[in-house]
Each structure stands twice: as structure tokens, then as C-alpha cells.
Coordinates of C-alpha atoms in Angstrom, one line a residue:
Chain A
D1 CA -62.4 81.9 39.1
S2 CA -59.8 80.6 36.7
S3 CA -58.0 78.8 39.5
F4 CA -55.1 81.2 39.3
Y5 CA -54.3 82.3 42.9
G6 CA -51.9 85.0 41.8
G7 CA -48.4 85.8 42.9
H8 CA -47.2 86.2 46.5
G9 CA -45.0 88.9 48.0
I10 CA -43.1 86.6 50.4
V11 CA -40.5 84.5 48.5
G12 CA -41.1 80.8 49.0
A13 CA -44.2 81.1 51.1
Q14 CA -46.4 80.3 48.0
V15 CA -45.2 76.6 48.0
P16 CA -46.8 75.4 51.2
L17 CA -49.8 77.5 50.2
G18 CA -50.0 75.7 46.9
C19 CA -49.8 72.4 48.7
G20 CA -52.6 73.6 50.8
I21 CA -54.7 74.1 47.8
A22 CA -53.8 70.6 46.6
F23 CA -54.8 69.3 50.1
A24 CA -58.2 70.8 49.6
Q25 CA -58.5 69.2 46.1
K26 CA -57.6 65.8 47.6
Y27 CA -60.0 66.4 50.5
A28 CA -62.8 67.1 48.1
K29 CA -61.8 64.2 46.0
E30 CA -61.5 66.4 42.9
E31 CA -59.3 64.7 40.3
A32 CA -57.2 67.9 40.1
V33 CA -53.7 69.0 40.8
T34 CA -52.1 72.3 41.8
F35 CA -49.0 73.8 40.3
A36 CA -47.0 75.8 42.8
M37 CA -44.4 77.9 41.0
Y38 CA -41.2 79.2 42.5
G39 CA -37.8 80.3 41.3
D40 CA -34.3 79.0 42.1
G41 CA -33.9 81.9 44.6
A42 CA -36.9 80.6 46.6
A43 CA -35.7 77.0 46.5
N44 CA -33.5 77.1 49.6
Q45 CA -36.1 77.2 52.3
G46 CA -37.0 74.5 54.6
Q47 CA -40.7 75.1 54.2
L48 CA -40.4 73.9 50.6
F49 CA -39.2 70.4 51.5
E50 CA -40.5 69.6 54.9
Y51 CA -43.4 67.5 55.6
I52 CA -45.4 68.6 52.6
C53 CA -44.6 65.3 50.9
L54 CA -45.8 63.2 53.8
W55 CA -49.5 63.3 52.8
D56 CA -49.1 62.5 49.1
L57 CA -50.8 65.7 48.0
P58 CA -51.6 66.2 44.3
S59 CA -49.2 69.1 44.1
I60 CA -46.6 69.8 41.4
L61 CA -43.8 72.0 42.5
V62 CA -42.4 73.9 39.5
C63 CA -39.0 75.4 40.0
E64 CA -38.3 77.9 37.3
N65 CA -34.5 77.9 37.4
N66 CA -33.0 80.9 35.5
H67 CA -29.9 80.4 37.6
Y68 CA -30.2 83.8 39.5
G69 CA -32.0 84.8 42.6
M70 CA -32.1 88.6 42.2
G71 CA -28.3 89.2 42.2
T72 CA -27.1 85.8 43.4
A73 CA -26.2 83.0 41.2
D74 CA -27.7 79.6 42.0
W75 CA -24.4 77.9 42.9
R76 CA -23.8 80.7 45.5
A77 CA -27.1 80.1 47.2
A78 CA -27.4 76.3 47.2
K79 CA -25.1 73.5 48.1
S80 CA -26.9 71.5 45.5
P81 CA -28.4 73.6 42.7
S82 CA -29.9 70.5 41.2
Y83 CA -33.3 71.5 42.4
Y84 CA -35.2 68.6 41.0
K85 CA -33.1 66.3 43.3
R86 CA -33.7 68.4 46.4
G87 CA -36.9 66.7 47.5
D88 CA -35.2 63.7 49.0
Y89 CA -38.1 61.3 48.9
V90 CA -40.0 63.4 46.4
P91 CA -39.3 62.5 42.8
G92 CA -38.1 65.2 40.5
L93 CA -37.7 65.8 36.8
K94 CA -35.4 68.2 35.1
V95 CA -37.0 69.8 32.0
D96 CA -35.7 72.1 29.3
G97 CA -37.9 75.1 30.2
M98 CA -37.2 76.7 26.9
D99 CA -38.8 73.8 24.9
A100 CA -42.6 74.1 24.9
F101 CA -43.2 70.5 24.0
A102 CA -40.9 69.2 26.7
V103 CA -42.7 71.4 29.2
K104 CA -46.1 70.1 28.0
Q105 CA -45.0 66.5 28.3
A106 CA -43.5 67.0 31.7
C107 CA -46.6 68.6 33.0
K108 CA -48.8 65.8 31.6
L109 CA -46.6 63.2 33.3
A110 CA -46.5 65.2 36.5
K111 CA -50.2 65.5 36.6
E112 CA -50.6 61.7 36.2
H113 CA -48.0 61.1 38.9
A114 CA -49.4 63.7 41.3
L115 CA -52.9 62.3 41.2
K116 CA -51.7 58.7 41.9
N117 CA -48.6 59.2 44.1
G118 CA -48.5 62.7 45.4
L119 CA -45.8 65.4 45.2
I120 CA -43.4 65.7 42.3
I121 CA -40.9 68.4 41.5
L122 CA -40.4 69.8 38.0
E123 CA -37.2 71.9 37.6
M124 CA -37.6 74.0 34.4
D125 CA -34.2 75.1 33.2
T126 CA -34.7 78.6 31.7
Y127 CA -33.0 81.9 31.0
R128 CA -33.1 85.4 32.3
Y129 CA -33.3 88.0 29.6
H130 CA -33.7 91.0 31.9
G131 CA -32.8 92.1 35.4
H132 CA -34.6 90.9 38.5
S133 CA -36.8 94.0 38.7
M134 CA -37.0 97.7 37.6
S135 CA -34.1 98.5 39.9
D136 CA -31.8 95.8 38.6
P137 CA -29.9 96.6 35.4
V138 CA -29.6 93.9 32.8
G139 CA -26.2 92.4 32.3
A140 CA -24.7 94.0 35.4
H141 CA -23.9 90.7 36.9
T142 CA -25.5 88.2 34.6
F143 CA -24.9 87.8 31.0
T144 CA -23.5 90.0 28.2
R145 CA -25.6 91.2 25.3
D146 CA -23.9 88.7 23.0
D147 CA -24.9 85.9 25.4
I148 CA -28.4 87.1 25.5
S149 CA -28.8 87.3 21.7
G150 CA -27.1 83.9 21.3
V151 CA -29.7 82.4 23.6
R152 CA -32.5 84.2 21.7
Q153 CA -31.3 82.5 18.5
E154 CA -30.8 79.0 19.9
R155 CA -33.1 78.5 22.8
D156 CA -35.9 81.0 22.7
P157 CA -39.1 79.0 23.0
I158 CA -41.1 80.9 20.5
E159 CA -38.3 81.0 17.9
R160 CA -37.8 77.3 18.3
I161 CA -41.4 76.5 17.6
K162 CA -41.4 78.8 14.6
K163 CA -38.4 77.0 13.1
L164 CA -40.0 73.6 13.7
V165 CA -43.3 74.7 12.1
L166 CA -41.5 76.1 9.1
S167 CA -39.1 73.2 8.6
H168 CA -41.9 70.7 8.7
D169 CA -44.0 72.7 6.3
L170 CA -46.8 73.0 8.7
A171 CA -47.4 76.6 7.7
T172 CA -45.9 79.4 5.7
E173 CA -44.2 82.5 7.1
K174 CA -47.3 84.5 6.1
E175 CA -49.7 82.1 7.8
L176 CA -47.6 82.2 11.0
K177 CA -47.7 86.0 11.1
D178 CA -51.4 86.1 10.7
F179 CA -51.8 83.5 13.4
F180 CA -49.7 85.5 15.8
I181 CA -51.6 88.7 15.0
N182 CA -54.9 87.0 15.6
L183 CA -53.6 85.8 19.0
N184 CA -52.3 89.3 19.8
I185 CA -48.9 88.1 20.7
V186 CA -45.8 90.2 20.5
C187 CA -42.6 88.1 19.9
P188 CA -38.9 88.8 20.1
G189 CA -36.9 88.4 17.0
N190 CA -38.0 88.9 13.4
I191 CA -41.3 87.1 13.2
F192 CA -43.1 90.1 11.9
S193 CA -42.5 92.7 9.3
D194 CA -42.1 96.2 10.6
D195 CA -45.6 97.2 9.7
M196 CA -47.2 94.4 11.6
E197 CA -44.9 94.9 14.5
K198 CA -46.0 98.6 14.6
E199 CA -49.6 97.6 14.5
I200 CA -49.2 95.3 17.4
R201 CA -47.2 97.8 19.4
K202 CA -50.0 100.3 18.8
E203 CA -52.5 97.9 20.2
I204 CA -50.4 97.4 23.3
D205 CA -49.9 101.1 23.7
D206 CA -53.6 101.7 23.4
A207 CA -54.2 99.1 26.1
I208 CA -51.7 100.8 28.4
A209 CA -53.3 104.2 27.8
K210 CA -56.7 102.8 28.5
A211 CA -55.4 101.3 31.8
K212 CA -53.8 104.6 32.7
D213 CA -56.9 106.5 32.0
C214 CA -58.9 104.3 34.3
P215 CA -60.0 106.3 37.4
M216 CA -58.2 105.7 40.7
P217 CA -60.3 103.9 43.3
E218 CA -62.7 106.0 45.4
P219 CA -61.4 106.9 48.9
S220 CA -64.1 104.8 50.5
E221 CA -62.3 101.8 48.9
L222 CA -59.7 102.2 51.6
F223 CA -62.0 100.2 53.9
T224 CA -63.4 97.6 51.5
N225 CA -62.7 93.8 51.8
V226 CA -60.7 94.0 55.0
Y227 CA -63.0 91.2 56.3
V228 CA -65.6 89.0 54.8
K229 CA -67.7 89.5 58.0
G230 CA -66.7 92.7 59.8
F231 CA -69.6 92.7 62.4
G232 CA -69.8 96.4 62.0
T233 CA -66.5 96.9 63.7
E234 CA -64.9 100.4 63.3
S235 CA -61.8 101.0 61.3
F236 CA -59.9 104.2 61.1
G237 CA -57.9 106.4 58.8
A238 CA -54.6 108.1 59.7
D239 CA -56.5 110.6 61.8
R240 CA -58.9 108.4 63.8
K241 CA -61.2 111.3 64.7
E242 CA -61.5 112.4 61.1
V243 CA -61.7 109.3 59.0
K244 CA -63.5 106.2 60.2
A245 CA -65.7 103.5 58.7
A246 CA -67.7 100.5 59.9
L247 CA -66.6 97.3 58.4
P248 CA -69.7 95.5 57.2
Chain B
M1 CA -22.4 116.6 71.5
W2 CA -25.9 115.9 70.4
G3 CA -26.2 113.0 72.9
I4 CA -25.1 115.1 75.7
L5 CA -27.5 118.0 74.8
G6 CA -30.3 115.4 74.6
R7 CA -29.6 114.4 78.1
R8 CA -29.5 118.0 79.3
A9 CA -32.9 118.6 77.7
V10 CA -34.3 115.8 79.8
D11 CA -33.0 117.3 83.0
G12 CA -34.5 120.6 81.9
G13 CA -31.3 122.6 82.5
L14 CA -30.7 124.1 79.1
S15 CA -28.6 127.3 78.6
A16 CA -29.7 129.7 75.9
S17 CA -26.5 129.1 74.0
S18 CA -26.8 125.4 73.9
L19 CA -30.4 125.8 72.8
R20 CA -29.2 127.9 69.9
R21 CA -26.6 125.3 69.0
M22 CA -29.3 122.6 69.1
R23 CA -31.6 124.5 66.9
S24 CA -29.2 125.6 64.3
G25 CA -28.8 122.3 62.4
L26 CA -32.3 121.0 63.0
V27 CA -35.2 123.4 62.9
S28 CA -34.8 124.6 59.3
A29 CA -34.3 121.0 58.2
R30 CA -31.9 121.5 55.3
S31 CA -29.9 124.6 56.3
Y32 CA -26.3 124.2 57.4
A33 CA -24.8 125.1 60.8
A34 CA -21.7 127.0 59.9
G35 CA -19.0 124.6 58.5
S36 CA -20.9 121.3 59.0
K37 CA -21.0 118.6 56.4
E38 CA -24.0 116.7 55.0
M39 CA -24.4 113.0 54.9
T40 CA -27.1 110.7 53.5
V41 CA -28.6 108.1 55.9
R42 CA -27.2 105.4 53.6
D43 CA -23.7 106.6 53.9
A44 CA -24.2 107.1 57.7
L45 CA -25.2 103.4 58.0
N46 CA -22.5 102.2 55.7
S47 CA -19.8 104.1 57.6
A48 CA -21.1 102.9 61.0
I49 CA -21.0 99.3 60.0
D50 CA -17.5 99.8 58.4
E51 CA -16.1 101.4 61.5
E52 CA -17.5 98.8 63.8
M53 CA -16.2 96.0 61.6
S54 CA -12.8 97.6 61.6
A55 CA -12.7 98.0 65.4
D56 CA -14.0 94.5 66.3
P57 CA -13.1 91.4 64.3
K58 CA -16.1 89.6 65.9
V59 CA -18.5 91.8 64.0
F60 CA -19.7 90.3 60.7
V61 CA -22.5 91.1 58.2
M62 CA -24.9 88.6 56.9
G63 CA -28.0 88.8 54.7
E64 CA -29.4 88.5 51.2
E65 CA -27.4 90.4 48.5
V66 CA -25.2 92.2 51.1
G67 CA -21.9 91.2 49.5
Q68 CA -21.5 90.9 45.8
Y69 CA -24.6 92.8 45.0
Q70 CA -23.3 95.6 47.3
G71 CA -26.6 95.5 49.3
A72 CA -30.2 95.6 48.1
Y73 CA -30.3 99.2 49.1
K74 CA -26.5 99.7 48.9
I75 CA -26.1 100.0 52.7
T76 CA -23.4 97.4 52.7
K77 CA -21.6 98.8 49.7
G78 CA -17.9 98.1 49.5
L79 CA -17.8 96.0 52.7
L80 CA -17.1 92.7 50.9
E81 CA -14.2 94.2 49.0
K82 CA -12.8 95.7 52.1
Y83 CA -13.3 92.8 54.6
G84 CA -13.6 89.7 52.4
P85 CA -16.0 86.8 52.4
E86 CA -15.0 85.8 55.9
R87 CA -16.7 88.9 57.3
V88 CA -19.5 89.6 54.8
Y89 CA -21.8 86.7 54.0
D90 CA -24.4 86.4 51.1
T91 CA -27.1 84.1 52.3
P92 CA -29.7 82.1 50.3
I93 CA -33.3 83.4 50.6
T94 CA -34.1 81.7 53.8
E95 CA -34.7 84.1 56.7
A96 CA -35.5 81.3 59.2
G97 CA -32.2 79.7 58.2
F98 CA -29.8 82.6 58.3
T99 CA -31.4 84.2 61.3
G100 CA -31.1 81.0 63.2
I101 CA -27.4 80.7 62.2
G102 CA -26.9 84.4 63.2
V103 CA -28.4 83.9 66.7
G104 CA -26.4 80.7 67.2
A105 CA -23.2 82.6 66.2
A106 CA -24.1 85.3 68.8
Y107 CA -24.6 82.6 71.4
A108 CA -21.0 81.6 70.7
G109 CA -19.7 85.2 71.2
L110 CA -19.6 86.6 67.7
K111 CA -21.4 89.9 66.8
P112 CA -23.6 89.4 63.7
V113 CA -25.3 92.2 61.9
V114 CA -28.2 90.4 60.2
E115 CA -29.9 92.3 57.4
F116 CA -33.5 91.7 56.5
M117 CA -34.3 93.0 53.0
T118 CA -37.4 94.4 54.7
F119 CA -38.7 93.7 58.1
N120 CA -41.8 92.1 56.5
F121 CA -39.5 89.1 55.8
S122 CA -38.4 89.1 59.4
M123 CA -41.7 87.4 60.1
Q124 CA -40.3 84.2 58.6
A125 CA -37.6 84.4 61.2
I126 CA -39.5 85.9 64.1
D127 CA -39.3 82.8 66.2
H128 CA -35.5 83.1 66.3
I129 CA -35.7 86.8 67.1
I130 CA -38.1 86.3 70.0
N131 CA -37.6 82.8 71.3
S132 CA -33.9 82.3 70.4
A133 CA -32.5 85.8 70.9
A134 CA -34.8 88.0 73.1
K135 CA -35.4 85.4 75.9
S136 CA -32.0 83.7 76.1
N137 CA -30.3 85.9 78.6
Y138 CA -33.2 85.7 80.9
M139 CA -33.8 82.0 80.5
S140 CA -30.1 81.2 81.0
A141 CA -29.7 83.4 84.1
G142 CA -27.3 85.6 82.3
Q143 CA -25.1 82.8 80.9
I144 CA -26.1 83.2 77.3
N145 CA -26.3 86.7 76.0
V146 CA -27.0 87.5 72.3
P147 CA -25.0 90.5 71.0
I148 CA -26.8 90.5 67.6
V149 CA -28.3 93.3 65.5
F150 CA -31.2 92.7 63.2
R151 CA -31.4 95.6 60.8
G152 CA -33.3 96.6 57.6
P153 CA -36.0 98.9 56.2
N154 CA -39.2 98.9 58.1
G155 CA -42.6 100.4 57.4
A156 CA -44.1 101.8 54.2
A157 CA -42.1 102.6 51.1
A158 CA -43.9 103.8 47.9
G159 CA -46.3 101.6 46.2
V160 CA -45.0 98.3 47.4
G161 CA -48.3 96.9 48.6
A162 CA -49.6 95.3 51.8
Q163 CA -47.1 92.5 52.2
H164 CA -44.1 94.9 51.9
S165 CA -45.3 97.9 53.9
Q166 CA -45.9 96.9 57.5
C167 CA -44.3 98.6 60.4
Y168 CA -43.0 96.2 63.1
A169 CA -42.0 98.7 65.8
A170 CA -44.9 97.9 68.0
W171 CA -44.5 94.1 67.6
Y172 CA -40.8 94.0 68.5
A173 CA -41.0 96.7 71.1
S174 CA -43.5 94.7 73.1
V175 CA -41.0 92.0 73.8
P176 CA -38.8 92.2 76.9
G177 CA -35.2 91.2 76.2
L178 CA -35.1 93.1 72.9
K179 CA -34.0 96.6 72.3
V180 CA -35.7 98.4 69.4
L181 CA -34.2 101.5 67.8
A182 CA -35.5 103.7 65.0
P183 CA -33.2 106.4 63.6
Y184 CA -34.3 109.4 61.6
S185 CA -31.3 111.6 60.7
A186 CA -27.9 110.6 59.5
E187 CA -26.6 111.3 62.9
D188 CA -29.2 109.1 64.5
A189 CA -28.3 106.4 62.0
R190 CA -24.6 106.5 62.8
G191 CA -24.8 106.9 66.5
L192 CA -27.6 104.4 67.1
L193 CA -26.2 101.7 64.8
K194 CA -22.8 101.9 66.4
A195 CA -24.4 101.7 69.8
A196 CA -26.5 98.7 68.6
I197 CA -23.5 96.8 67.3
R198 CA -21.6 97.4 70.6
D199 CA -24.6 96.5 72.7
P200 CA -24.5 93.0 74.3
D201 CA -28.2 92.4 73.8
P202 CA -30.3 91.7 70.7
V203 CA -31.2 94.9 69.0
V204 CA -33.9 95.4 66.3
F205 CA -32.8 98.3 64.2
L206 CA -35.6 99.8 62.2
E207 CA -34.5 101.8 59.2
N208 CA -36.7 103.4 56.5
E209 CA -36.2 102.9 52.8
L210 CA -37.4 106.4 51.9
L211 CA -34.9 108.0 54.3
Y212 CA -31.8 106.2 52.8
G213 CA -31.2 108.8 50.2
E214 CA -32.0 111.9 52.3
S215 CA -29.1 114.1 53.4
F216 CA -28.8 115.6 56.8
P217 CA -26.2 118.0 58.3
I218 CA -23.8 116.1 60.4
S219 CA -21.4 117.4 63.1
E220 CA -17.7 116.6 63.3
E221 CA -18.3 114.8 66.5
A222 CA -20.8 112.5 64.8
L223 CA -18.2 111.7 62.1
D224 CA -15.7 110.5 64.7
S225 CA -15.4 106.7 64.8
S226 CA -16.0 106.6 68.6
F227 CA -19.3 108.4 68.3
C228 CA -22.2 106.6 69.9
L229 CA -25.7 107.7 70.9
P230 CA -27.2 106.4 74.1
I231 CA -29.9 103.7 73.8
G232 CA -33.1 104.6 75.5
K233 CA -32.9 108.3 75.1
A234 CA -35.2 110.4 73.0
K235 CA -34.2 113.6 71.3
I236 CA -36.1 116.9 71.4
E237 CA -35.8 117.9 67.8
R238 CA -37.7 121.2 68.2
E239 CA -38.5 122.9 71.5
G240 CA -42.0 124.2 72.0
K241 CA -44.5 125.1 74.7
D242 CA -48.1 124.4 73.5
V243 CA -48.2 120.8 72.4
T244 CA -45.9 117.8 72.4
I245 CA -45.6 115.7 69.3
T246 CA -43.8 112.4 69.7
T247 CA -42.8 110.2 66.7
F248 CA -40.0 108.2 65.2
S249 CA -38.3 107.5 61.9
K250 CA -39.7 109.1 58.7
M251 CA -42.6 110.7 60.7
V252 CA -40.1 113.0 62.5
G253 CA -39.7 114.9 59.2
F254 CA -43.4 115.2 58.8
A255 CA -43.8 116.3 62.4
L256 CA -41.1 119.0 61.9
K257 CA -43.0 120.3 58.8
A258 CA -46.2 120.3 60.8
A259 CA -44.5 122.2 63.6
E260 CA -43.4 124.9 61.1
K261 CA -46.9 125.3 59.8
L262 CA -48.3 125.4 63.3
A263 CA -45.8 128.1 64.3
E264 CA -47.2 130.3 61.6
E265 CA -50.6 130.0 63.3
G266 CA -49.2 130.7 66.7
I267 CA -49.0 127.2 68.0
S268 CA -45.5 126.3 69.4
A269 CA -45.1 122.5 69.0
E270 CA -42.4 120.5 70.7
V271 CA -41.2 117.6 68.5
I272 CA -39.7 114.6 70.2
N273 CA -37.8 112.1 68.1
L274 CA -38.1 108.9 70.1
R275 CA -35.0 107.2 68.6
S276 CA -35.5 104.3 71.0
I277 CA -38.8 102.5 71.0
R278 CA -37.6 100.0 73.6
P279 CA -36.5 101.1 76.1
L280 CA -39.0 104.0 75.6
D281 CA -37.9 107.3 77.1
R282 CA -41.0 107.9 79.2
A283 CA -39.1 110.5 81.2
T284 CA -38.5 112.8 78.3
I285 CA -42.0 112.3 77.0
N286 CA -43.7 113.0 80.3
A287 CA -41.5 115.9 81.1
S288 CA -42.5 117.5 77.8
V289 CA -46.2 116.8 78.3
R290 CA -46.0 118.3 81.8
K291 CA -44.6 121.4 80.1
T292 CA -47.1 121.7 77.2
S293 CA -50.2 119.9 78.7
R294 CA -51.1 118.4 75.3
L295 CA -50.0 115.3 73.4
V296 CA -50.1 114.2 69.8
T297 CA -48.4 110.9 69.1
V298 CA -47.6 109.9 65.5
E299 CA -46.5 106.6 63.9
E300 CA -46.8 105.0 60.5
G301 CA -47.8 101.5 61.8
F302 CA -51.3 100.1 62.6
P303 CA -53.1 102.0 65.3
Q304 CA -54.3 99.2 67.6
H305 CA -51.8 98.2 70.2
G306 CA -49.3 100.5 68.6
V307 CA -46.3 102.6 69.9
C308 CA -48.7 105.6 70.1
A309 CA -51.1 103.6 72.3
E310 CA -48.2 102.8 74.7
I311 CA -47.2 106.4 74.9
C312 CA -50.8 107.6 75.5
A313 CA -51.1 105.1 78.3
S314 CA -47.8 106.2 79.8
V315 CA -48.8 109.8 79.7
V316 CA -52.3 109.2 81.1
E317 CA -50.9 107.1 83.9
E318 CA -48.0 109.4 84.9
S319 CA -49.1 113.0 83.9
F320 CA -52.9 112.9 84.0
S321 CA -53.4 116.0 86.0
Y322 CA -51.1 118.0 83.6
L323 CA -53.2 117.2 80.6
D324 CA -55.5 120.0 79.3
A325 CA -56.8 118.0 76.3
P326 CA -57.4 114.3 75.4
V327 CA -54.4 112.6 74.0
E328 CA -54.3 112.4 70.2
R329 CA -53.1 109.5 68.1
I330 CA -52.2 109.8 64.4
A331 CA -51.2 106.4 62.9
G332 CA -51.5 104.3 59.8
A333 CA -55.0 103.4 58.7
D334 CA -56.5 100.3 60.2
V335 CA -56.4 98.4 56.9
P336 CA -53.7 96.4 55.0
M337 CA -51.7 98.9 53.0
P338 CA -53.5 99.6 49.7
Y339 CA -51.6 99.4 46.4
A340 CA -53.4 102.3 44.6
A341 CA -51.4 105.4 45.1
N342 CA -54.3 107.6 46.2
L343 CA -55.4 105.0 48.7
E344 CA -51.9 104.5 50.0
R345 CA -51.7 108.2 50.7
L346 CA -54.9 108.0 52.7
A347 CA -53.6 105.0 54.6
L348 CA -50.5 106.9 55.9
P349 CA -50.3 109.9 58.2
Q350 CA -49.8 113.2 56.3
V351 CA -48.6 116.5 57.6
E352 CA -52.2 117.8 57.5
D353 CA -53.3 115.0 59.9
I354 CA -50.6 116.0 62.4
I355 CA -51.6 119.7 62.1
R356 CA -55.3 118.9 62.6
A357 CA -54.7 116.8 65.6
A358 CA -52.4 119.4 67.2
K359 CA -55.1 122.0 66.6
R360 CA -57.7 119.8 68.1
A361 CA -55.5 119.4 71.2
C362 CA -55.2 123.2 71.4
F363 CA -59.0 123.5 70.9
R364 CA -58.4 125.5 67.7
S365 CA -60.7 123.6 65.5
K366 CA -64.3 122.2 65.6

């Protein structure tokens, strides 16, 4: 509904898929573009750079380069880790991914380009604060805690905007805090007082509790949405003589 | 020792003492035979690769995170340090790319051990596995053989969703030219992987993520660096006389538990650990069914056109007049793997399902 097609479990496969959505937009003559997001780890597959540029699809490939693909640094996985240049005939832009204004301008430019000329690559240079996943400890092979807090100070996107807003007298500290609370955003760093931070954490904890309290799906849901049109075909559970259903 | 006993079981000529030796380490899954060690499947695989790399300089390891990261599941831990970057290669995330390179290296006589982080990702490389590796020896009249091993976790883990949970045993095992192995215990893991690496043909080696951390008793013989299990031979994990249960990988553990419960109710189940999906040990399976007259086949993968379906066909074709009950199949549910934990449980075979099917085959339930 909100044109968000979600994540994808197979690394890199989402890029041609995103270009397919762009294909459909061009086919239907919508003046719209598709953003296909991938990481530096996914950037080393042929399916990213093959013929998808041939048809001038209104697709913007966004490579979020945090310099690590799970455990492997980008220079160990790519002959050229300048991902914005990897498209050969496809133009590319390197953007400071930690600067919200730069990102906004780049996206605006990319959209104009994509609608007129087709594919463009945006490489967003960014930073990895945590490990790749729950099973990947932070700092094991990436950065030290000092590095991380250094980046938090200098390059953190939200901190930067806060500093800009304050230094240009666009708002006071208090106004900023109220603003963030109204938007229900939790930020790193010291934007809030301890009380406000506690209040926000409580709100998040409540949301988590509510989600956890939600009932698990009914067993019959095992068989829902396999097909749009199942023609009444039979589907089975682990014991086919015990559990079966007709797919509508 | 186990390999030889397995073969004797096929011939049917088992002495009482060898039967006892066979049972001691297996039937009560976690008890020791006197003096034997335990080993996790992870260590078994690691030691197997280590020994084969040490014995043959043509063997090398390649895959995502196999080197510096020590392996996504730590199977290749320590290998980079021991053998260096000329033998252990970290690849970018491009299965089609590195599988192609691996098969090409095998054409030229090297022996790659290619790791897929899970076999779900092997689908990005499946053209190379089938068209470049499996068919080459045949199409070249024996001039180009492909001594490659494709290994990695296969099937469901825990809560990893539809795109990360499929079992590929049936897909790969349907292709002539490939060999497909599925270990269960640490001994299986060691013996089969060493056999796979030494084999001159392409081998798809299907491990299981949830088994990596499990410990199994392991014999001195299995710890020897020359230990190898025969490809194409199933193992009778538990002898029985009332019903034959065939399965592979993690389901072997479930089948053994089911057999324990069935024994309490007076049903003696024979559990066969297939070990090799292709070539399939039809002889052992049929000999067992001719003894028990009843078959329950179990697998984690999708039911249609699955490994179980092939076993049922084989038994109906070869041992029809010995069957006293319809063949039974317990398989994964015929739906993409759900994410919700309760639905995931319903989508996978459980011990109760195996018990129920065995009882149906023995006409013990409605």
C-alpha cells in the first residue's frame, strides 16, 4: 500500500526485482521511480550490473556502504570498492550518507535523472555502529568503541542536524526535545534529559510488550496465502493423512 | 568399523556380538560405549576438512566468511591460520561467481570445497552445479571430471523464514552425475565429508545447522585420519522387526526418539539413516522392508516429488508382495516455511507424527 516492498532474504536479488518494479512504472507511464536498496556486501554480483541499464528504467540503485559485508571489509570483497563507479555506463554519485541534507538532494537529483535518462547509482557512505546481526559481536572485527563514539560525535546524522538547528538559532534545546518527543523518536547521544529518555523508553517497552502479547497465528494459517488462486488443490501438513487443507 | 558393520547389516549376516557393539553407542543416543570420546558435528567437519587439506595440496576451501571470520558457523575455524590465504579463500557475496570459479578450478584438476552459507543461496549458483559440474563427465566422455564438494547447511533451522529454510535433497538427488550426501552424527560427518573430498565426482554435502553443536560418541577408528565411509550405503541405526523408518540428517534423531517410544508400546522399529541420498541405498531399504513388511519414510523437505516419494516408489516396485500396509510418508508441510514459531512447528515433522504413522502402518490406530 505504501509502495514499500519490504526486505528480501537473498542478498542482491532485490536489485533486479526493484528494477522490475521500475519497469512496471515505466510501462504504465507513471511518473514514478523505484529505489532499490542494497549494501556494499551485495554489490559484487553480476545481476546488479548486467543488462538492467539497457532499457533506461526509472530505477535508482542505492548502495548503503558501511564498508562491511557481514564480516568482510569492502576492500576484501571488491576489486573496486567505489561502488558508485561500478555501473560502467550507468552514472553514479557518491553521497555522504550521514548527512541528511546531502541524501535529500541526491535523491531529488536522482529522481529527475531516472525519470529522464534511466538508471543511476547512489552510493551512500555510512557507518556501522553494531554487528551484522544478533550473532555478530560489535567491535570484533570492525571498530573499537572509541572509533564508534568518535563517529557518533562527528558524523551521526541526527546529532549533526541538531547542531545545525541550534547554531542557526532555528530552535532552542527545549523546543527540540519537545519536537522529538512528539515524533516518538529515540536518539543516541544526549538530546534528552534522563526523565524524557525514560518516558520514551517506557513507550517503546510498552509497544514491545503489546507486540509480545499478541496471540500467535491460528494453526489454520499454516495454509493461507500459498496461492492467490488455489483451485481447491490439496495441501498437507507433516503427516499428510492427519493434516490437510484445500487451498481456495 | 562402523562402515564395515553397515555393509554386514545389508548382507544380513550379523553376529550377536557385532550387533551388541553396533547398538552400544547408538540406541541410547547420548550414552557412551566404554572408553569412547564425544565430538560435535562442527568439530567433526572441521577435522575432516583439515585432514584432507593436509593430505592433498590440491584441496582448497572457498566461500563467504570461511577465512578471516572463521566460518559463518565456525566449520572452517582455524583453517586460514593453518593453511594460509593460498588454500582458504574468502569470496564476495556472489554465489554464481564463486561457484563458477570453483567448478572451473575442478575442471583443471584442483579439489575445491565450496561452502554455501545455506543451500538456499545455492540456487543462485544452481546452473553451475547442474550444468557445469554434474553433466561434464558425461558430456565429455570422461575427459572432464569435476572433483568438487559443495557443502553447507540445508533445510530448516529455527525461525529463519521461508527463504532460508528449504531442503534441497530432492532437487539435487534427482540429477544424474551428482552425488548427494546427508550426514547425521559426528562420525557420519567425518567419514562422509572425507569420502566426498576424495571422490572424483561432484558431491553435494547437505549438513544441518541445528546439528552442528550436537555431540555424538565417536570411535577411535573414526578419529583416524584415513577414516572414510562408503558413499551409497545407508546405516541401520537401530534394528527392529515391525516397521522400517527411513530418514536422513536431523530427522534421524527424531526417528530414534520415536523408536524408543514405540518400543514402550511393543512396536519394534528399524531406523535406517540413509547417509547417501544419491546413490540411494535401495538394497538396504528393501531388505529391511522385506523383513518388517511396513515402511514409514521421513524427511524435512517438501512432500511432492521428495526423497520419501522416491523411496516409496522403490519399495512398491521391488517389494510389493512383502508389504502388509500402505507406505507412509512424513514430510515437511506443503507450504513455504512459516515464520511464526507455532506454525513453523506445524510445518515440520515432529516425533509424534512419526509415531502416529508407524502405528497406522501397524494398524494400531484408527
